[in-house]
Short mmCIF file of C-alpha atoms in Angstrom, two decimals:
data_model
loop_
_atom_site.label_atom_id
_atom_site.label_comp_id
_atom_site.label_asym_id
_atom_site.label_seq_id
_atom_site.Cartn_x
_atom_site.Cartn_y
_atom_site.Cartn_z
CA UNK A 1 0.00 0.00 0.00
CA UNK A 2 2.79 2.40 0.92
CA UNK A 3 4.64 1.55 -2.29
CA UNK A 4 1.50 2.22 -4.33
CA UNK A 5 0.96 5.56 -2.58
CA UNK A 6 4.57 6.55 -3.19
CA UNK A 7 4.23 5.59 -6.85
CA UNK A 8 1.08 7.70 -7.17
CA UNK A 9 2.74 10.71 -5.54
CA UNK A 10 5.72 10.42 -7.88
CA UNK A 11 3.42 10.12 -10.88
CA UNK A 12 1.61 13.32 -9.87
CA UNK A 13 4.90 15.13 -9.24
CA UNK A 14 6.17 13.97 -12.61
CA UNK A 15 3.14 15.46 -14.36
CA UNK A 16 3.47 18.72 -12.40
CA UNK A 17 7.20 18.90 -13.19
CA UNK A 18 6.64 18.23 -16.89
CA UNK A 19 3.74 20.64 -17.35
CA UNK A 20 5.46 23.46 -15.42
CA UNK A 21 8.64 22.91 -17.41
CA UNK A 22 6.88 23.03 -20.78
CA UNK A 23 4.97 26.20 -19.85
CA UNK A 24 7.88 28.07 -18.28
CA UNK A 25 10.84 26.83 -20.35
CA UNK A 26 11.15 29.83 -22.65
CA UNK A 27 10.44 32.49 -20.00
CA UNK A 28 12.86 30.92 -17.53
CA UNK A 29 15.55 30.87 -20.21
CA UNK A 30 14.98 34.56 -21.01
CA UNK A 31 15.09 35.59 -17.34
CA UNK A 32 18.17 33.46 -16.66
CA UNK A 33 20.14 34.67 -19.69
CA UNK A 34 19.38 38.33 -18.99
CA UNK A 35 20.48 37.77 -15.40
CA UNK A 36 23.71 36.25 -16.67
CA UNK A 37 24.32 39.28 -18.87
CA UNK A 38 23.94 41.57 -15.85
CA UNK A 39 26.24 39.52 -13.61
CA UNK A 40 29.28 41.71 -14.29
CA UNK A 41 27.44 44.84 -15.37
CA UNK A 42 29.37 47.14 -13.02
CA UNK A 43 32.74 45.87 -14.18
CA UNK A 44 31.76 46.08 -17.86
CA UNK A 45 30.35 49.60 -17.58
CA UNK A 46 33.38 50.82 -15.62
CA UNK A 47 35.68 49.39 -18.28
CA UNK A 48 33.71 50.90 -21.16
CA UNK A 49 33.65 54.34 -19.53
CA UNK A 50 37.04 54.50 -17.86
CA UNK A 51 37.94 57.55 -19.96
CA UNK A 52 35.05 59.72 -18.72
CA UNK A 53 34.81 58.59 -15.10
CA UNK A 54 38.09 60.18 -14.01
CA UNK A 55 39.52 63.69 -14.11
CA UNK A 56 42.88 65.19 -13.27
CA UNK A 57 42.76 66.32 -9.60
CA UNK A 58 43.39 70.03 -9.00
CA UNK A 59 44.11 72.29 -6.11
CA UNK A 60 40.92 74.26 -6.71
CA UNK A 61 37.92 73.21 -4.60
CA UNK A 62 35.22 71.14 -6.27
CA UNK A 63 31.90 72.81 -7.00
CA UNK A 64 29.02 72.51 -4.60
CA UNK A 65 26.21 70.37 -6.07
CA UNK A 66 23.79 73.21 -6.81
CA UNK A 67 26.48 75.31 -8.51
CA UNK A 68 27.50 72.30 -10.57
CA UNK A 69 23.90 71.69 -11.67
CA UNK A 70 23.40 75.39 -12.48
CA UNK A 71 26.48 75.49 -14.69
CA UNK A 72 25.63 72.19 -16.32
CA UNK A 73 22.09 73.17 -17.31
CA UNK A 74 22.82 76.80 -18.23
CA UNK A 75 21.79 77.46 -21.82
CA UNK A 76 20.86 73.85 -22.64
CA UNK A 77 17.74 71.77 -22.10
CA UNK A 78 19.03 68.58 -20.52
CA UNK A 79 15.96 67.83 -18.44
CA UNK A 80 15.38 67.96 -14.71
CA UNK A 81 18.24 66.66 -12.60
CA UNK A 82 16.94 63.94 -10.25
CA UNK A 83 20.11 62.55 -8.67
CA UNK A 84 23.85 63.04 -8.54
CA UNK A 85 26.64 60.78 -7.34
CA UNK A 86 29.52 62.52 -5.59
CA UNK A 87 32.80 61.02 -4.44
CA UNK A 88 35.44 61.75 -1.83
CA UNK A 89 38.05 60.93 -4.49
CA UNK A 90 39.26 64.22 -6.04
CA UNK A 91 39.86 62.44 -9.35
CA UNK A 92 36.34 60.98 -9.67
CA UNK A 93 33.80 62.56 -12.02
CA UNK A 94 30.30 63.46 -10.86
CA UNK A 95 27.52 61.24 -12.23
CA UNK A 96 24.35 63.21 -12.98
CA UNK A 97 21.01 61.47 -13.60
CA UNK A 98 17.82 63.05 -14.95
CA UNK A 99 14.11 62.57 -14.23
CA UNK A 100 11.72 61.02 -16.75
CA UNK A 101 10.18 63.39 -19.26
CA UNK A 102 6.46 63.77 -20.07
CA UNK A 103 6.54 60.66 -22.28
CA UNK A 104 8.04 58.57 -19.49
CA UNK A 105 11.47 58.36 -21.11
CA UNK A 106 14.57 58.95 -19.04
CA UNK A 107 17.33 61.02 -20.69
CA UNK A 108 20.78 59.49 -20.69
CA UNK A 109 22.91 60.32 -17.67
CA UNK A 110 26.14 62.33 -17.85
CA UNK A 111 29.58 62.31 -16.27
CA UNK A 112 30.65 65.81 -15.33
CA UNK A 113 33.92 67.40 -14.22
CA UNK A 114 33.47 68.27 -10.52
CA UNK A 115 35.69 71.37 -10.83
CA UNK A 116 34.02 73.23 -13.70
CA UNK A 117 30.86 71.24 -14.64
CA UNK A 118 32.28 70.39 -18.06
CA UNK A 119 30.44 67.46 -19.64
CA UNK A 120 32.78 64.49 -20.02
CA UNK A 121 30.32 62.25 -21.85
CA UNK A 122 27.39 59.84 -21.55
CA UNK A 123 28.13 56.35 -20.23
CA UNK A 124 28.28 53.67 -22.90
CA UNK A 125 26.23 50.56 -22.19
CA UNK A 126 23.72 52.35 -19.98
CA UNK A 127 20.75 52.04 -22.36
CA UNK A 128 21.61 48.43 -23.21
CA UNK A 129 21.76 47.28 -19.60
CA UNK A 130 18.62 49.28 -18.75
CA UNK A 131 16.72 47.34 -21.42
CA UNK A 132 18.19 44.02 -20.27
CA UNK A 133 17.20 44.87 -16.69
CA UNK A 134 13.60 45.65 -17.70
CA UNK A 135 13.45 42.38 -19.63
CA UNK A 136 14.84 40.45 -16.66
CA UNK A 137 12.56 42.01 -14.07
CA UNK A 138 9.36 42.76 -15.97
CA UNK A 139 9.67 41.05 -19.40
CA UNK A 140 9.43 44.51 -21.04
CA UNK A 141 5.73 44.62 -20.14
CA UNK A 142 4.44 48.24 -20.00
CA UNK A 143 4.30 49.76 -16.54
CA UNK A 144 7.61 48.25 -15.43
CA UNK A 145 7.45 47.55 -11.70
CA UNK A 146 3.91 48.93 -11.46
CA UNK A 147 2.54 46.81 -14.30
CA UNK A 148 1.82 43.13 -14.81
CA UNK A 149 5.45 42.21 -15.42
CA UNK A 150 6.33 42.16 -11.74
CA UNK A 151 3.75 39.57 -10.59
CA UNK A 152 4.34 37.51 -13.74
CA UNK A 153 8.05 37.15 -13.07
CA UNK A 154 7.21 36.37 -9.44
CA UNK A 155 4.84 33.61 -10.57
CA UNK A 156 7.61 32.24 -12.80
CA UNK A 157 9.91 32.14 -9.76
CA UNK A 158 7.26 30.20 -7.84
CA UNK A 159 7.01 27.80 -10.76
CA UNK A 160 10.78 27.31 -10.71
CA UNK A 161 10.64 26.40 -7.01
CA UNK A 162 7.94 23.82 -7.75
CA UNK A 163 10.07 22.35 -10.53
CA UNK A 164 13.18 22.22 -8.32
CA UNK A 165 11.42 20.49 -5.42
CA UNK A 166 9.54 18.03 -7.63
CA UNK A 167 12.67 17.31 -9.65
CA UNK A 168 14.64 16.56 -6.49
CA UNK A 169 12.00 14.14 -5.24
CA UNK A 170 11.75 12.42 -8.60
CA UNK A 171 15.50 12.17 -8.90
CA UNK A 172 16.09 10.75 -5.39
CA UNK A 173 18.13 7.55 -5.96
CA UNK A 174 17.92 4.36 -3.96
CA UNK A 175 21.50 4.86 -2.89
CA UNK A 176 21.05 8.43 -1.67
CA UNK A 177 24.45 8.47 0.02
CA UNK A 178 26.33 7.80 -3.22
CA UNK A 179 28.07 10.98 -4.43
CA UNK A 180 28.60 9.40 -7.84
CA UNK A 181 24.87 8.76 -8.26
CA UNK A 182 24.11 12.42 -7.52
CA UNK A 183 26.90 14.32 -9.26
CA UNK A 184 28.43 12.27 -12.11
CA UNK A 185 26.68 12.31 -15.49
CA UNK A 186 26.89 9.21 -17.67
CA UNK A 187 28.42 10.62 -20.85
CA UNK A 188 28.69 7.16 -22.36
CA UNK A 189 24.97 7.15 -23.08
CA UNK A 190 23.30 8.55 -26.17
CA UNK A 191 19.88 9.81 -27.13
CA UNK A 192 17.23 9.79 -24.40
CA UNK A 193 19.61 8.30 -21.83
CA UNK A 194 22.17 11.10 -22.32
CA UNK A 195 19.47 13.79 -22.22
CA UNK A 196 18.11 12.38 -18.96
CA UNK A 197 21.57 12.12 -17.39
CA UNK A 198 22.45 15.72 -18.30
CA UNK A 199 19.04 17.00 -17.17
CA UNK A 200 19.15 15.33 -13.76
CA UNK A 201 22.84 15.48 -12.80
CA UNK A 202 23.56 19.04 -13.89
CA UNK A 203 20.24 19.99 -12.34
CA UNK A 204 21.55 18.65 -9.04
CA UNK A 205 24.68 20.78 -9.38
CA UNK A 206 22.83 24.04 -9.87
CA UNK A 207 19.77 23.35 -7.69
CA UNK A 208 21.10 25.35 -4.67
CA UNK A 209 21.88 28.31 -6.94
CA UNK A 210 18.48 28.25 -8.67
CA UNK A 211 16.69 27.90 -5.34
CA UNK A 212 18.62 30.91 -3.97
CA UNK A 213 17.81 32.94 -7.08
CA UNK A 214 14.11 32.07 -6.90
CA UNK A 215 13.67 32.67 -3.17
CA UNK A 216 15.44 36.04 -3.27
CA UNK A 217 13.77 37.05 -6.53
CA UNK A 218 10.35 36.67 -4.92
CA UNK A 219 11.35 39.44 -2.49
CA UNK A 220 11.23 41.91 -5.39
CA UNK A 221 8.01 40.55 -6.91
CA UNK A 222 5.41 40.24 -4.16
CA UNK A 223 4.73 42.61 -1.27
CA UNK A 224 3.31 39.77 0.86
CA UNK A 225 6.55 37.85 0.47
CA UNK A 226 8.64 40.93 1.26
CA UNK A 227 6.54 41.65 4.36
CA UNK A 228 6.90 38.04 5.47
CA UNK A 229 10.69 38.10 5.12
CA UNK A 230 10.84 41.40 7.00
CA UNK A 231 8.64 40.03 9.79
CA UNK A 232 10.78 36.91 10.02
CA UNK A 233 14.24 38.52 10.02
CA UNK A 234 13.90 42.11 11.20
CA UNK A 235 13.14 43.46 14.60
CA UNK A 236 9.43 44.34 14.81
CA UNK A 237 10.02 47.89 15.99
CA UNK A 238 12.71 48.43 13.35
CA UNK A 239 10.39 47.17 10.62
CA UNK A 240 7.69 49.55 11.80
CA UNK A 241 10.15 52.45 11.93
CA UNK A 242 11.09 51.89 8.28
CA UNK A 243 7.52 52.50 7.17
CA UNK A 244 7.25 56.29 7.10
CA UNK A 245 3.83 57.69 7.73
CA UNK A 246 2.14 59.38 4.81
CA UNK A 247 2.28 63.17 5.10
CA UNK A 248 -1.07 64.79 5.79
CA UNK A 249 -2.88 66.29 2.82
CA UNK A 250 -2.81 70.05 2.90
CA UNK A 251 -4.55 72.57 0.72
CA UNK A 252 -2.46 74.36 -1.89
CA UNK A 253 -1.14 77.46 -0.16
CA UNK A 254 1.27 78.51 -2.88
CA UNK A 255 3.87 77.18 -5.26
CA UNK A 256 6.06 74.30 -4.15
CA UNK A 257 9.46 75.71 -3.16
CA UNK A 258 12.35 74.91 -5.47
CA UNK A 259 14.85 72.76 -3.62
CA UNK A 260 18.48 71.96 -4.21
CA UNK A 261 21.20 69.70 -2.93
CA UNK A 262 23.45 72.04 -0.96
CA UNK A 263 21.80 72.12 2.52
CA UNK A 264 21.46 68.33 2.60
CA UNK A 265 24.99 67.84 1.26
CA UNK A 266 26.43 70.16 3.91
CA UNK A 267 24.63 68.26 6.67
CA UNK A 268 25.78 64.93 5.27
CA UNK A 269 29.42 66.06 5.14
CA UNK A 270 29.17 67.26 8.72
CA UNK A 271 27.77 63.88 9.81
CA UNK A 272 30.11 61.65 7.79
CA UNK A 273 33.31 63.65 7.42
CA UNK A 274 35.73 61.75 5.18
CA UNK A 275 34.42 58.26 6.04
CA UNK A 276 32.44 57.84 2.83
CA UNK A 277 33.72 56.79 -0.59
CA UNK A 278 30.76 57.88 -2.72
CA UNK A 279 27.30 59.24 -2.06
CA UNK A 280 24.13 59.19 -4.16
CA UNK A 281 21.85 62.19 -3.58
CA UNK A 282 18.29 61.75 -4.85
CA UNK A 283 15.69 64.51 -4.97
CA UNK A 284 12.12 63.64 -3.92
CA UNK A 285 9.92 62.43 -6.75
CA UNK A 286 6.87 64.24 -5.40
CA UNK A 287 6.15 67.51 -3.63
CA UNK A 288 8.20 66.68 -0.51
CA UNK A 289 11.44 68.36 0.52
CA UNK A 290 13.35 65.36 1.91
CA UNK A 291 16.46 64.29 0.05
CA UNK A 292 17.66 60.69 0.34
CA UNK A 293 21.40 60.16 0.51
CA UNK A 294 22.89 56.69 0.18
CA UNK A 295 26.57 56.44 0.98
CA UNK A 296 29.18 53.70 0.78
CA UNK A 297 32.25 53.46 2.99
CA UNK A 298 35.76 53.32 1.60
CA UNK A 299 36.05 49.64 2.51
CA UNK A 300 32.61 48.73 1.13
CA UNK A 301 32.74 46.01 -1.53
CA UNK A 302 29.02 45.31 -1.89
CA UNK A 303 26.21 47.44 -3.24
CA UNK A 304 24.05 46.74 -0.19
CA UNK A 305 26.59 47.63 2.53
CA UNK A 306 25.50 51.24 2.57
CA UNK A 307 24.22 53.87 4.96
CA UNK A 308 21.08 55.85 4.24
CA UNK A 309 20.22 59.37 5.37
CA UNK A 310 17.12 61.48 4.88
CA UNK A 311 17.70 65.21 5.16
CA UNK A 312 15.36 68.17 4.69
CA UNK A 313 16.50 70.05 1.61
CA UNK A 314 15.26 73.42 2.90
CA UNK A 315 16.48 73.46 6.49
CA UNK A 316 19.28 70.90 6.24
CA UNK A 317 17.86 69.10 9.27
CA UNK A 318 18.68 65.40 9.54
CA UNK A 319 15.41 63.45 9.56
CA UNK A 320 16.84 59.94 9.88
CA UNK A 321 20.11 58.04 9.67
CA UNK A 322 20.18 54.30 9.01
CA UNK A 323 23.69 52.89 9.30
CA UNK A 324 24.61 49.45 8.03
CA UNK A 325 26.78 48.73 11.08
CA UNK A 326 23.75 49.22 13.37
CA UNK A 327 21.68 46.53 11.67
CA UNK A 328 20.94 43.22 13.34
CA UNK A 329 21.99 39.97 11.65
CA UNK A 330 18.52 39.52 10.17
CA UNK A 331 18.44 43.08 8.90
CA UNK A 332 21.83 42.65 7.20
CA UNK A 333 20.41 39.61 5.38
CA UNK A 334 17.45 41.68 4.18
CA UNK A 335 19.77 44.48 3.09
CA UNK A 336 21.95 41.99 1.20
CA UNK A 337 19.12 40.18 -0.63
CA UNK A 338 20.06 41.76 -3.97
CA UNK A 339 23.71 40.73 -3.58
CA UNK A 340 22.60 37.24 -2.50
CA UNK A 341 20.32 37.05 -5.54
CA UNK A 342 23.21 37.61 -7.95
CA UNK A 343 25.90 35.77 -6.00
CA UNK A 344 27.90 38.93 -5.23
CA UNK A 345 27.75 38.12 -1.52
CA UNK A 346 30.52 35.59 -2.28
CA UNK A 347 32.63 38.04 -4.28
CA UNK A 348 33.48 37.65 -7.96
CA UNK A 349 33.69 33.82 -7.68
CA UNK A 350 30.08 33.82 -6.51
CA UNK A 351 28.97 36.07 -9.36
CA UNK A 352 30.81 33.83 -11.82
CA UNK A 353 29.17 30.69 -10.40
CA UNK A 354 25.70 32.26 -10.55
CA UNK A 355 26.34 33.48 -14.09
CA UNK A 356 27.37 30.00 -15.27
CA UNK A 357 24.32 28.48 -13.58
CA UNK A 358 22.08 31.02 -15.32
CA UNK A 359 23.67 30.29 -18.70
CA UNK A 360 22.89 26.60 -18.19
CA UNK A 361 19.15 27.25 -17.84
CA UNK A 362 18.43 26.79 -21.59
CA UNK A 363 20.09 23.35 -21.32
CA UNK A 364 17.32 22.20 -19.00
CA UNK A 365 14.69 23.64 -21.31
CA UNK A 366 16.13 21.82 -24.33
CA UNK A 367 16.79 18.48 -22.59
CA UNK A 368 13.41 18.63 -20.85
CA UNK A 369 11.58 19.18 -24.13
CA UNK A 370 13.60 16.41 -25.82
CA UNK A 371 12.72 14.02 -22.99
CA UNK A 372 9.05 14.95 -23.30
CA UNK A 373 9.02 14.40 -27.08
CA UNK A 374 10.88 11.08 -26.83
CA UNK A 375 8.46 9.91 -24.13
CA UNK A 376 5.52 10.68 -26.41
CA UNK A 377 7.13 8.71 -29.23
CA UNK A 378 7.68 5.75 -26.90
CA UNK A 379 4.04 5.83 -25.82
CA UNK A 380 2.80 5.95 -29.41
CA UNK A 381 5.03 3.02 -30.41
CA UNK A 382 3.87 1.01 -27.37
CA UNK A 383 0.17 1.56 -28.14
CA UNK A 384 -1.41 -1.08 -30.45
CA UNK A 385 -2.80 0.19 -33.76
CA UNK A 386 -6.50 0.94 -33.63
CA UNK A 387 -7.17 -1.57 -36.42
CA UNK A 388 -6.10 -4.45 -34.23
CA UNK A 389 -8.80 -3.62 -31.74
CA UNK A 390 -11.59 -4.10 -34.27
CA UNK A 391 -13.41 -7.43 -33.68
CA UNK A 392 -13.33 -10.01 -36.42
CA UNK A 393 -9.91 -9.13 -37.85
#
């Protein structure tokens, strides 16, 4: 009875695994390959733009942010500046980003000389990687993160988890303790046997990586999943503190004051001194006056090991300061989810391993489809011709 039940469960799992694989094969391959392309995006972009990201250091003081923006935009319509990246390195150029225009398009960013606001050039590769990122995250579906692309990619990640778990159960050998059974493909086979060996063994190799990618990817797709992870790993009062209350609605009493970067930048420099390596200053997207400043220390190697400040752009008053070193262990995991998702938490070897695993995704699509087609052929050849079932022949 137990054997029959186990056989039935495996038969159901096999159908689920096959159907999910056939439905998601192409989309999983697209998401995986675009993720592989982005694995070393920072290194590629830095290499392509090495000539415009550095300037000759001078004895003259660098321009304050507002003066730099004023000189940059004087006499030319570049769009509204939305963010700038400043550095403590006197030889580093300033990176200026612009807000979306009325059509929803974002003008290309610029690298600017911090001493005289001279335009050094637009970064090569920026538009390409932006398109790849939108394809990876939202499948280029209109609306980006606010459209249907976000829940669709999240559903695909859930489907991948189902395939991984069902595949592991189906693949479980009788000699589970044999490393050879788990990890060594039988390259002496051909046809269906070779396809099955490659599909199952290489799948075992990359299963931990795919499971990590899927579980962390869900964090960016579903709010309920993000809230659950936050509840599980973060301190309750810290999680509540990170949810700023919505400002009260007030009647229009006049034009919204024009705000700049200087008061917030002055406060940030007073707070941080020379401890930071680079800082990203972002103007509010709405009518507020609070500027967000993300900063990275000089010894920071990961994108997520950053501090975050919120400073009033009019008064220069510090509203909040969230330092990475003050986070609990669970909060550091939440902060590092993006770096975990792409393997960067393990340095460049981790990114390389995740990239290779992502490149292998089409292999599972191809071998899975070949196994499905060969199984259908076997079933057709095993079925007796209909003519033989006619009585009297």
